[in-house]
Coordinates of C-alpha atoms and ligand atoms in Angstrom, one line a residue:
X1 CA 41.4 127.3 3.0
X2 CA 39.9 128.9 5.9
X3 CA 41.0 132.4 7.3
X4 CA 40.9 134.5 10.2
X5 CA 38.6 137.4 10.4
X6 CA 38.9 140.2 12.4
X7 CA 35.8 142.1 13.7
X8 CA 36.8 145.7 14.3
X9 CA 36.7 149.4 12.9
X10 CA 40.8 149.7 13.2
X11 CA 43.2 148.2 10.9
X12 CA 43.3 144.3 10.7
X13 CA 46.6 142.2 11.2
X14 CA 48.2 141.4 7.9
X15 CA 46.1 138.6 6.2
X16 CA 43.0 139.1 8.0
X17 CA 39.4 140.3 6.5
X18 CA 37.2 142.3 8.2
X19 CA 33.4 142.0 8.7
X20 CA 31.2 144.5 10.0
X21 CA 29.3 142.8 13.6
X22 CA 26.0 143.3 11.8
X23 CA 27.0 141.3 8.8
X24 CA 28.2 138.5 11.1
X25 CA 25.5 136.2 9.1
X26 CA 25.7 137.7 6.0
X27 CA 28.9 136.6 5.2
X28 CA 30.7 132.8 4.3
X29 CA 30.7 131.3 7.1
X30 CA 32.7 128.3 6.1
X31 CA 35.7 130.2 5.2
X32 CA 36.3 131.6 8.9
X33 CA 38.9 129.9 10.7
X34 CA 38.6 131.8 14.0
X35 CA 37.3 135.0 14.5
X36 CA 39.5 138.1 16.1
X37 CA 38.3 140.3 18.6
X38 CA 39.3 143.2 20.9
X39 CA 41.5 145.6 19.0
X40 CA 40.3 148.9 19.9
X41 CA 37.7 147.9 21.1
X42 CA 36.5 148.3 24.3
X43 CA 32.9 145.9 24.3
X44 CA 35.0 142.8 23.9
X45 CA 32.5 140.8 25.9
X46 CA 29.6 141.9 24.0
X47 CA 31.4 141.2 20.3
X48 CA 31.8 137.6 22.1
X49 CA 28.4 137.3 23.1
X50 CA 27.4 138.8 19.7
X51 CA 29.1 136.0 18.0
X52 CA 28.4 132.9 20.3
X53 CA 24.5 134.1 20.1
X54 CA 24.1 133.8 16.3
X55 CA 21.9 131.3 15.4
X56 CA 24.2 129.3 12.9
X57 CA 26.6 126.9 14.1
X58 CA 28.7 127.8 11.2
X59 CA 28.9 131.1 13.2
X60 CA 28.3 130.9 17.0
X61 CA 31.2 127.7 17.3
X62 CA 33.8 129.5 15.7
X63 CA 36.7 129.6 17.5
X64 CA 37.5 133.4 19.6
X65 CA 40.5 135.0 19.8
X66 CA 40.9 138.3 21.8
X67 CA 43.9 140.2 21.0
X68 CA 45.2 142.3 23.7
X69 CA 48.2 144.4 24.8
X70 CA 48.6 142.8 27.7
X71 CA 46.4 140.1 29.2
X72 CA 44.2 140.4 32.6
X73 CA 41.9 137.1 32.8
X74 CA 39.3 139.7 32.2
X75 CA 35.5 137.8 31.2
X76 CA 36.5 138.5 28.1
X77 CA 39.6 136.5 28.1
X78 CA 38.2 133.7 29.7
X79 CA 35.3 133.4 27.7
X80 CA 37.8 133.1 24.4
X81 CA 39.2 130.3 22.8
X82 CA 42.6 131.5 23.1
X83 CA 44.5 135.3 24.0
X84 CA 47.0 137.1 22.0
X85 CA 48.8 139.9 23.6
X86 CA 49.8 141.4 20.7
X87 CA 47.8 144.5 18.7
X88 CA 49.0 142.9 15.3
X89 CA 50.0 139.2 15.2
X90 CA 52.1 138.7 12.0
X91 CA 50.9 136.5 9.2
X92 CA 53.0 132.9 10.5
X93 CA 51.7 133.6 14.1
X94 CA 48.0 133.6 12.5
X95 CA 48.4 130.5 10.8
X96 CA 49.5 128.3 13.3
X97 CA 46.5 129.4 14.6
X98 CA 44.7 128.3 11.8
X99 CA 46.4 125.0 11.8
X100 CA 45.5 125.0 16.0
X101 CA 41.5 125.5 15.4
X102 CA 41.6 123.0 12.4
X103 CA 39.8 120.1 14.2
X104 CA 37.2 122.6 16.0
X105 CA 36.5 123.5 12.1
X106 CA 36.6 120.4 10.4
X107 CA 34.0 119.2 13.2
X108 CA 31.7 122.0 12.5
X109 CA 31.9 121.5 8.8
X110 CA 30.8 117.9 9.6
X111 CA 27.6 118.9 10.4
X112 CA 24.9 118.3 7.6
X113 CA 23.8 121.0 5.6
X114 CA 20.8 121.6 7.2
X115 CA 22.0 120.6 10.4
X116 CA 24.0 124.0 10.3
X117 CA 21.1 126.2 9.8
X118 CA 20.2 127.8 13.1
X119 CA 19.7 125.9 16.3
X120 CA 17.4 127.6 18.8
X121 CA 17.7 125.1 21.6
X122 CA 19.9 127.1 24.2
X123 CA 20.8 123.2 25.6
X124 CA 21.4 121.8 22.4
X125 CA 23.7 125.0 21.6
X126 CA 25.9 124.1 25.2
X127 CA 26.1 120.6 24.0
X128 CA 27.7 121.0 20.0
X129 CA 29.8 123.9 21.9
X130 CA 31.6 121.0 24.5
X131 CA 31.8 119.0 21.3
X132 CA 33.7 121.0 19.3
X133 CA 35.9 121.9 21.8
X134 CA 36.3 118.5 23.0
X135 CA 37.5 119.3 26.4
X136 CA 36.3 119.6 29.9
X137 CA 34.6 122.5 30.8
X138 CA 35.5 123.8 34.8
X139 CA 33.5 126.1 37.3
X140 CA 34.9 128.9 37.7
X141 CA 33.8 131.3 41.2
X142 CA 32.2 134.8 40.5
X143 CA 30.2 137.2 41.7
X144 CA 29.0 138.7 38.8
X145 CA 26.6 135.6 38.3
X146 CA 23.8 135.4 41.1
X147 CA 24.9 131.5 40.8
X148 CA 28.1 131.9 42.2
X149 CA 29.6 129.9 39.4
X150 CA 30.0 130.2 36.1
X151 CA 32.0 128.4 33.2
X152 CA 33.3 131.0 31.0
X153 CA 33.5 129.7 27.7
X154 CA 29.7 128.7 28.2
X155 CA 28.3 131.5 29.5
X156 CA 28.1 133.7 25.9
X157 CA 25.9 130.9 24.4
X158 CA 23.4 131.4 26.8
X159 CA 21.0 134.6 27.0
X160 CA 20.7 136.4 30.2
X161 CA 17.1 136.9 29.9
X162 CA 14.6 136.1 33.0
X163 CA 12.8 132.7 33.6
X164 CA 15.3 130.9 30.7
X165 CA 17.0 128.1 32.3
X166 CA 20.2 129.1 33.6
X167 CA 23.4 127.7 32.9
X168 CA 24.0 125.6 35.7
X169 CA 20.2 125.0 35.3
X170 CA 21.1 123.7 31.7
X171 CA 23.8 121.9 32.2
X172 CA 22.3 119.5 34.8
X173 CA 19.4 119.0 32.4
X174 CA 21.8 118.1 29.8
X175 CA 23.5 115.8 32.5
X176 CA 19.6 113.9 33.6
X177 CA 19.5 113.2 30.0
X178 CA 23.1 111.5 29.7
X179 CA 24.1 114.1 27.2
X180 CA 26.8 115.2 29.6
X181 CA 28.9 113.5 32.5
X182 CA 30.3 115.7 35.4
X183 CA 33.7 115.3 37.6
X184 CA 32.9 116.3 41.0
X185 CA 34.6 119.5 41.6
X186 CA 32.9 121.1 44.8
X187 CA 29.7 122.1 47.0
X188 CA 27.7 124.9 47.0
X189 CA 24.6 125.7 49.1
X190 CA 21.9 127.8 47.0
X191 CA 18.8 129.6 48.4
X192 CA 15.9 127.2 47.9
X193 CA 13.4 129.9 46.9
X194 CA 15.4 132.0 44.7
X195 CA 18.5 130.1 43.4
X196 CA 20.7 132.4 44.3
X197 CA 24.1 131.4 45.7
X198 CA 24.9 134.5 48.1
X199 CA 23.8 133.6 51.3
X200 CA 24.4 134.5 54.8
X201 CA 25.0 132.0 57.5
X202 CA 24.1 133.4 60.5
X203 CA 24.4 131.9 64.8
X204 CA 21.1 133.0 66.6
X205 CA 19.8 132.4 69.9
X206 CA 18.3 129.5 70.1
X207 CA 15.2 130.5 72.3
X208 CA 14.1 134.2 70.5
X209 CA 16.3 133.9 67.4
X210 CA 17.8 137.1 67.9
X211 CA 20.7 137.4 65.9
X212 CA 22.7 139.6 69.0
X213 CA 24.5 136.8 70.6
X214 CA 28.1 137.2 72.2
X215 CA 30.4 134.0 72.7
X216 CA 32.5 133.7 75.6
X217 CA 34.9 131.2 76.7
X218 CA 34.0 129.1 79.8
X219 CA 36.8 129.0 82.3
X220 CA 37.1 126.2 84.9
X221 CA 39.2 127.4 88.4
X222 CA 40.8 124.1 89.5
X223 CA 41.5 124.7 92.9
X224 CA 37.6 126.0 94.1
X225 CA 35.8 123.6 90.9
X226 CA 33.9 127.3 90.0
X227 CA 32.9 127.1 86.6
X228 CA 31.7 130.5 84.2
X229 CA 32.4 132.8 81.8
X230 CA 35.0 134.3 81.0
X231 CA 34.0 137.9 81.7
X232 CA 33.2 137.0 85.0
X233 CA 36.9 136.1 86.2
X234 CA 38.1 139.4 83.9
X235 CA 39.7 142.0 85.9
X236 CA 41.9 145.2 85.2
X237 CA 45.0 143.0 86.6
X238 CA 43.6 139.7 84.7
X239 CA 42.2 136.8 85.9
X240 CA 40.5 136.6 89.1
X241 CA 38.0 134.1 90.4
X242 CA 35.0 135.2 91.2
X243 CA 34.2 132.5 94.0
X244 CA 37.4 132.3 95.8
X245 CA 39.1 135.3 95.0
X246 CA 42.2 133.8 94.0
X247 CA 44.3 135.1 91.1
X248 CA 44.7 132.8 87.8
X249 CA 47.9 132.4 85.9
X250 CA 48.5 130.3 84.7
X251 CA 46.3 127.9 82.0
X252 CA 46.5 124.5 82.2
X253 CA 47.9 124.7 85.7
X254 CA 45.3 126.9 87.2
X255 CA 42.5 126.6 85.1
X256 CA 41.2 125.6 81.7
X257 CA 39.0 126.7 79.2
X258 CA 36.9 123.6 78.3
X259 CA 34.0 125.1 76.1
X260 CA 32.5 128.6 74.8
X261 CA 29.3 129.8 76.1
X262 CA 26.8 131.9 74.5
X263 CA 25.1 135.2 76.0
X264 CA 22.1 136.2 74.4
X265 CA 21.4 139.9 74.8
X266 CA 18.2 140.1 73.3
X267 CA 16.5 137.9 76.3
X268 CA 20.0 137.0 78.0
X269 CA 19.6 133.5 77.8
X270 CA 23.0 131.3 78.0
X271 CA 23.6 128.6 75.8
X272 CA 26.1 126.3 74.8
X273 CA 25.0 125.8 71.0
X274 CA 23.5 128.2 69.0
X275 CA 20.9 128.2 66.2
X276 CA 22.2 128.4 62.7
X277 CA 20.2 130.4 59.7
X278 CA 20.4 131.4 56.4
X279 CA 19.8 134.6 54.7
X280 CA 19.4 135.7 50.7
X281 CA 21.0 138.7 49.8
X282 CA 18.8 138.1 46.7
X283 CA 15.2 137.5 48.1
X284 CA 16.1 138.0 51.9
X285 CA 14.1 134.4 53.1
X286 CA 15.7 132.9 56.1
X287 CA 15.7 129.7 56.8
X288 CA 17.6 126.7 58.5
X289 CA 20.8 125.5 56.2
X290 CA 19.1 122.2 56.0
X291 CA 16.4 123.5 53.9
X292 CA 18.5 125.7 51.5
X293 CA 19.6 123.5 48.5
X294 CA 22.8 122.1 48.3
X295 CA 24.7 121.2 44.7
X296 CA 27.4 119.7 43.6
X297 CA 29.3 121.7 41.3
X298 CA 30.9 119.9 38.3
X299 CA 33.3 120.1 35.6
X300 CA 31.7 118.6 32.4
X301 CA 33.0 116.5 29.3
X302 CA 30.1 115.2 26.7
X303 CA 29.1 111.5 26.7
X304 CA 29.4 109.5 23.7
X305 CA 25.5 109.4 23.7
X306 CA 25.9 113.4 23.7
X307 CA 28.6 113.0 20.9
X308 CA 26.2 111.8 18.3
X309 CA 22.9 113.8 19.7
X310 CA 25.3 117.0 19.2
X311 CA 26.1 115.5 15.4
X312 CA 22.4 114.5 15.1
X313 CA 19.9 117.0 16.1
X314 CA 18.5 118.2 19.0
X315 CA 15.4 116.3 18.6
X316 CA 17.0 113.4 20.3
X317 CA 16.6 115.5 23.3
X318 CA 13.4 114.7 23.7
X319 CA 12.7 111.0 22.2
X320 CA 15.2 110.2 25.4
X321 CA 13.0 111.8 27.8
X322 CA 10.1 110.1 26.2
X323 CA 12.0 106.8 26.0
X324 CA 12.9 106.5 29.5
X325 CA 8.9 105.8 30.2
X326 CA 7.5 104.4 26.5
X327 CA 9.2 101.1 25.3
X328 CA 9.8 102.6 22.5
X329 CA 10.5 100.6 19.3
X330 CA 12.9 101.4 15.9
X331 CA 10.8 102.1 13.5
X332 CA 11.9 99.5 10.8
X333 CA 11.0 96.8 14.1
X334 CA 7.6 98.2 13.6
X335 CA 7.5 97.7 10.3
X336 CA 8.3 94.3 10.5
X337 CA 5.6 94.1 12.7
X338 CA 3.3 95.3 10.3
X339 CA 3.6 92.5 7.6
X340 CA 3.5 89.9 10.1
X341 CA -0.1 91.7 11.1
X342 CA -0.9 92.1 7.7
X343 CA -0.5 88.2 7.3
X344 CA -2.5 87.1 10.5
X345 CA -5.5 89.6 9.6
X346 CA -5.8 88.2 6.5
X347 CA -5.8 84.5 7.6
X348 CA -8.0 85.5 11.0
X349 CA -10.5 87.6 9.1
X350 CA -11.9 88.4 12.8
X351 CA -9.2 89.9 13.9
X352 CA -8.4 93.8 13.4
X353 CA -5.0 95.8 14.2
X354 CA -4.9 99.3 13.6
X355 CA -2.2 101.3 13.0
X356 CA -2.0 105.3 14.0
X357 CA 0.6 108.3 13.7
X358 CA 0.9 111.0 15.6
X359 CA 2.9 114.0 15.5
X360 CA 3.7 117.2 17.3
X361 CA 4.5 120.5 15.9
X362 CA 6.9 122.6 17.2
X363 CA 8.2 120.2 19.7
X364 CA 11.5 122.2 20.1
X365 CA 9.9 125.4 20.4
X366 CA 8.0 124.1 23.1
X367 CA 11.1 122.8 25.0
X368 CA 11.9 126.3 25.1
X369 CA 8.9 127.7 26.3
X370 CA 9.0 125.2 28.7
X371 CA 12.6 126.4 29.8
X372 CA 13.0 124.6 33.5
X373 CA 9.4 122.7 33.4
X374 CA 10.2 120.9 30.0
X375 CA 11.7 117.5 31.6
X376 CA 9.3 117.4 33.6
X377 CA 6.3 118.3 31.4
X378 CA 7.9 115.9 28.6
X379 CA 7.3 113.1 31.5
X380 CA 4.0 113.8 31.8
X381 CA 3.3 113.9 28.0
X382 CA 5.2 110.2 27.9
X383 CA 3.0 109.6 30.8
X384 CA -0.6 110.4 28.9
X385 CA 0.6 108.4 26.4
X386 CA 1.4 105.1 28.8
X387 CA -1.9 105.4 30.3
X388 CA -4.2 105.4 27.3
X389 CA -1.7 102.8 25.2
X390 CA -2.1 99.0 26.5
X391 CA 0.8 96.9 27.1
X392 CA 0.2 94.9 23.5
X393 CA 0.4 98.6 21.3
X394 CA 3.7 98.6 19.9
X395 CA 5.0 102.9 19.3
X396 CA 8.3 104.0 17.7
X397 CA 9.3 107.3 17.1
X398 CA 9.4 108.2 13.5
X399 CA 12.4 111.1 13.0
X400 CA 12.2 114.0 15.1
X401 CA 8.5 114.4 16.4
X402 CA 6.5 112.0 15.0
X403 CA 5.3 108.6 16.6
X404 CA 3.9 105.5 14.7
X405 CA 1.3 103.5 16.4
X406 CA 0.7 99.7 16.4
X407 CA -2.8 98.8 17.8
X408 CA -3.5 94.9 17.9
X409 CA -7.5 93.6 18.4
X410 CA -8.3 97.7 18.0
X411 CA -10.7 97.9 14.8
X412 CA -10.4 102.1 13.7
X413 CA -13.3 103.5 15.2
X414 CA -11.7 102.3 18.7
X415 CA -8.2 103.5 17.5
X416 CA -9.9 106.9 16.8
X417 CA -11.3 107.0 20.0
X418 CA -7.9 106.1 21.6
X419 CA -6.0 108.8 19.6
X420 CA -8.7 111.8 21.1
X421 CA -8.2 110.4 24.4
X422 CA -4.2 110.9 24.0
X423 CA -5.3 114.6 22.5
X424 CA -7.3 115.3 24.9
X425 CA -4.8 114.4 27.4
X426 CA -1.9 116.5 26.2
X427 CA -4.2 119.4 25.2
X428 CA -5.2 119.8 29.0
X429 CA -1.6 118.7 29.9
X430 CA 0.1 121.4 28.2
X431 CA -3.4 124.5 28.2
X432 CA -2.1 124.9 31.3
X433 CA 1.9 125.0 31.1
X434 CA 2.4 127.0 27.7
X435 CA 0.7 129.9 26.3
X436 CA 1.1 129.0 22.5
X437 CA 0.5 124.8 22.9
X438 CA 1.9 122.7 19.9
X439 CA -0.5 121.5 17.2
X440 CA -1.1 117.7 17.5
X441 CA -1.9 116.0 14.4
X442 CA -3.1 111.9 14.2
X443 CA -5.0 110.0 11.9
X444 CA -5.8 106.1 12.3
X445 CA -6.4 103.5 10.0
X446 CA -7.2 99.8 9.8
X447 CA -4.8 97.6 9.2
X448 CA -5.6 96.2 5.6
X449 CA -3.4 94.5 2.9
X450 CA -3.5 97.6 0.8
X451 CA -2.5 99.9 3.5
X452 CA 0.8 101.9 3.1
X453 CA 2.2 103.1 6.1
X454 CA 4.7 105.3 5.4
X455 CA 1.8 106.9 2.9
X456 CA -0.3 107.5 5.7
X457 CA 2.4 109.2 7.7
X458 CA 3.4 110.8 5.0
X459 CA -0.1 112.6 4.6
X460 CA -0.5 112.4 8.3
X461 CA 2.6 115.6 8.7
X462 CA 1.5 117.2 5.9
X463 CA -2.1 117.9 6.5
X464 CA -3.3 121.4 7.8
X465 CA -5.7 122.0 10.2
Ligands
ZN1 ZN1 17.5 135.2 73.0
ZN2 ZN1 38.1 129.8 92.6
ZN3 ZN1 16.7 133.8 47.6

């Protein structure tokens, strides 16, 4: 049986425990059916963020309800599961809570043991969050977010801190990798340099780009055909042509107004159509609207490939990035392929096969490091691989970073050879995008009768050095 827990220094509602905010991880976190927030308290937000940055899922996808005297659709609200306006819900009121968060719990305690440890990956965090919840997330406009948007039940899972991904940023990556699938909500245009959303649309003059123009409306005088600005027919009595002198009424029986005209009074050039540019508040670049970036702003539900990734491990992440390039096969295909290798070597004593393993440390630190760069990056690492493989070498990704290498009519010096070329490769690949590069380990053998393959992987991950 699960309860609520209120975080707070006051008195809890009846039936509640209280924990401390620094023991937040301390603590059972399977017995928590929601946590409470906001009772004299005035850093609502932060308890939030507090709890949606905690590394274990047992913690950080805990339903969050804000109790409140009277509800505002403050931050805090919105970025909550669900709002009480009430200072002390009674005991029945809490449990149909309980009863209410019971499939966002039961999900989390789905999760493998040591899936439920501490996930890093802000990405991977967004996605098990939209699982749990199982709804679609909408934008929502602000100002406190240089994005313009923001989706307020996300926003707490990610940090604020400078050169991270952002979460609009994350959320589209999530979306490249079919992890997510967005319903077209609106447009936004975004400055091109900086990202950010504020940005001032401004008419200039076409020929010195001065931003002092004045529109005026043309006016046409039937009777004499004299055609010009407004101003010019503008008396103290009204209308007055300046050609023939004749007063105008009446519009649409004396004259029209067919277009606006522009004055210029920087070099007093007249024009019909002005220049249009943009302006960052943010970074203050102007250019043309064209060349500013323009989004489309989604609300977001998880696909069922992002369904089992979010059940699965975040390592999937990546073997999809790497799959879209590498034909990757399952592993037990490869194995497979092994006996019927083992066979034909034995019958063709000419012929070698080799087999290799590779694996990378750290891969999901890395994507971090990475932040904005890491599709990208990940591309090119799937891309060193393609160009040293041959279209006969067979490679399948072995759990969550390690590859297993198939390499026919490739005896084990070559196979060596092949494997430092692939190092060397994603050593110079990645020197020059991370500061701390992963540790790539790889060992090759010759395919023989006695070989055990998941022996030499085996040894391959563990060795040091
Ligand atoms: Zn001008
Ligand atoms: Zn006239
Ligand atoms: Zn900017």
């Amino acid at each position: 049986m699960r309860h609520p827990v209120y975080l707070g220094h006051g008195q809890p509602p009846a039936g509640c425990k209280t924990w401390g905010q620094d023991t937040l991880d301390k603590n059972d976190a399977d017995s928590v059916a929601f946590f409470l927030v906001g009772q004299e308290t005035t850093e609502v937000l932060d308890q939030i963020r507090h709890i949606r940055g905690a590394e274990a899922p047992a913690i950080y996808l805990k339903p969050i309800v804000v109790l409140t005297p009277s509800a505002s659709g403050s931050p805090a609200e919105q970025a909550a599961d669900a709002v009480v306006e009430e200072r002390t819900p009674d005991a029945p009121r809490l449990e149909r809570m309980v009863d209410r968060f019971h499939p966002i719990n039961q999900w989390i305690a789905s999760l493998e043991r040591n899936a439920l440890s501490a996930d890093g990956d802000p990405a991977f965090r967004l996605l098990r969050f939209l699982v749990s919840r199982g709804e679609e997330v909408t934008p929502v406009m602000t100002t406190a977010s240089p994005e313009g948007f923001t989706y307020p039940t996300l926003e707490p899972l990610i940090s604020q801190r400078a050169q991270k991904p952002s979460l609009l940023e994350t959320l589209s990556f999530l979306e490249n990798q079919q992890l997510v699938s967005g319903r077209f909500v609106t447009k936004a245009h975004f400055c091109s340099h900086c990202g950010s959303a504020f940005l001032n649309f401004k008419e200039v003059c076409p020929d010195c780009l001065s931003e002092d123009i004045d529109a005026d409306e043309l006016i046409h005088h039937f009777r004499c055909g004299h055609v010009a600005p407004q101003s010019d027919f503008a008396t103290r009595d009204g209308l007055t042509c300046p050609k023939c002198d004749r007063e105008l009424r009446h519009i649409g029986v004396d004259y029209d107004k067919p277009s606006v005209v522009f004055q210029c009074n920087n070099c007093h050039n007249r024009f019909q159509s002005p220049s249009v540019v943009s302006t960052c508040y943010h970074c203050e670049r102007t250019v043309e609207p064209e060349q500013q970036t323009l989004r489309r702003i989604h609300a977001w539900t998880p696909t069922a490939i992002g369904n089992s990734a979010a059940v699965h491990g975040m390592e999937q992440l990546f073997m999809r990035v790497i799959d879209k390039q590498l034909n990757l096969w399952s592993l037990d295909a490869l194995k497979q392929f092994v006996e019927v290798e083992k066979a034909r070597n034995e019958r063709y004593a000419k012929s070698h096969t080799s087999v290799a393993v590779l694996q990378f440390e750290h891969l999901s630190e890395m994507y971090i490091q990475l932040g904005r760069r890491a599709q990208q990056v990940f591309a090119e690492l799937a891309q060193v691989l393609t160009s040293v493989l041959r279209r006969s070498d067979i490679i399948a990704p072995r759990g969550d970073s390690t590859f297993v290498l198939v390499l026919p009519e490739t005896d084990e010096e070559q196979a060596q050879r092949a494997l430092e070329r692939i190092d060397e490769g994603i050593s110079t690949l990645l020197a020059g995008n991370l500061e701390s590069p992963p540790v790539l380990r790889s060992s090759a053998r010759l395919l023989t009768a006695e070989l055990d393959l998941d022996q030499l992987v085996e040894t391959t991950v563990t060795s040091h050095g």
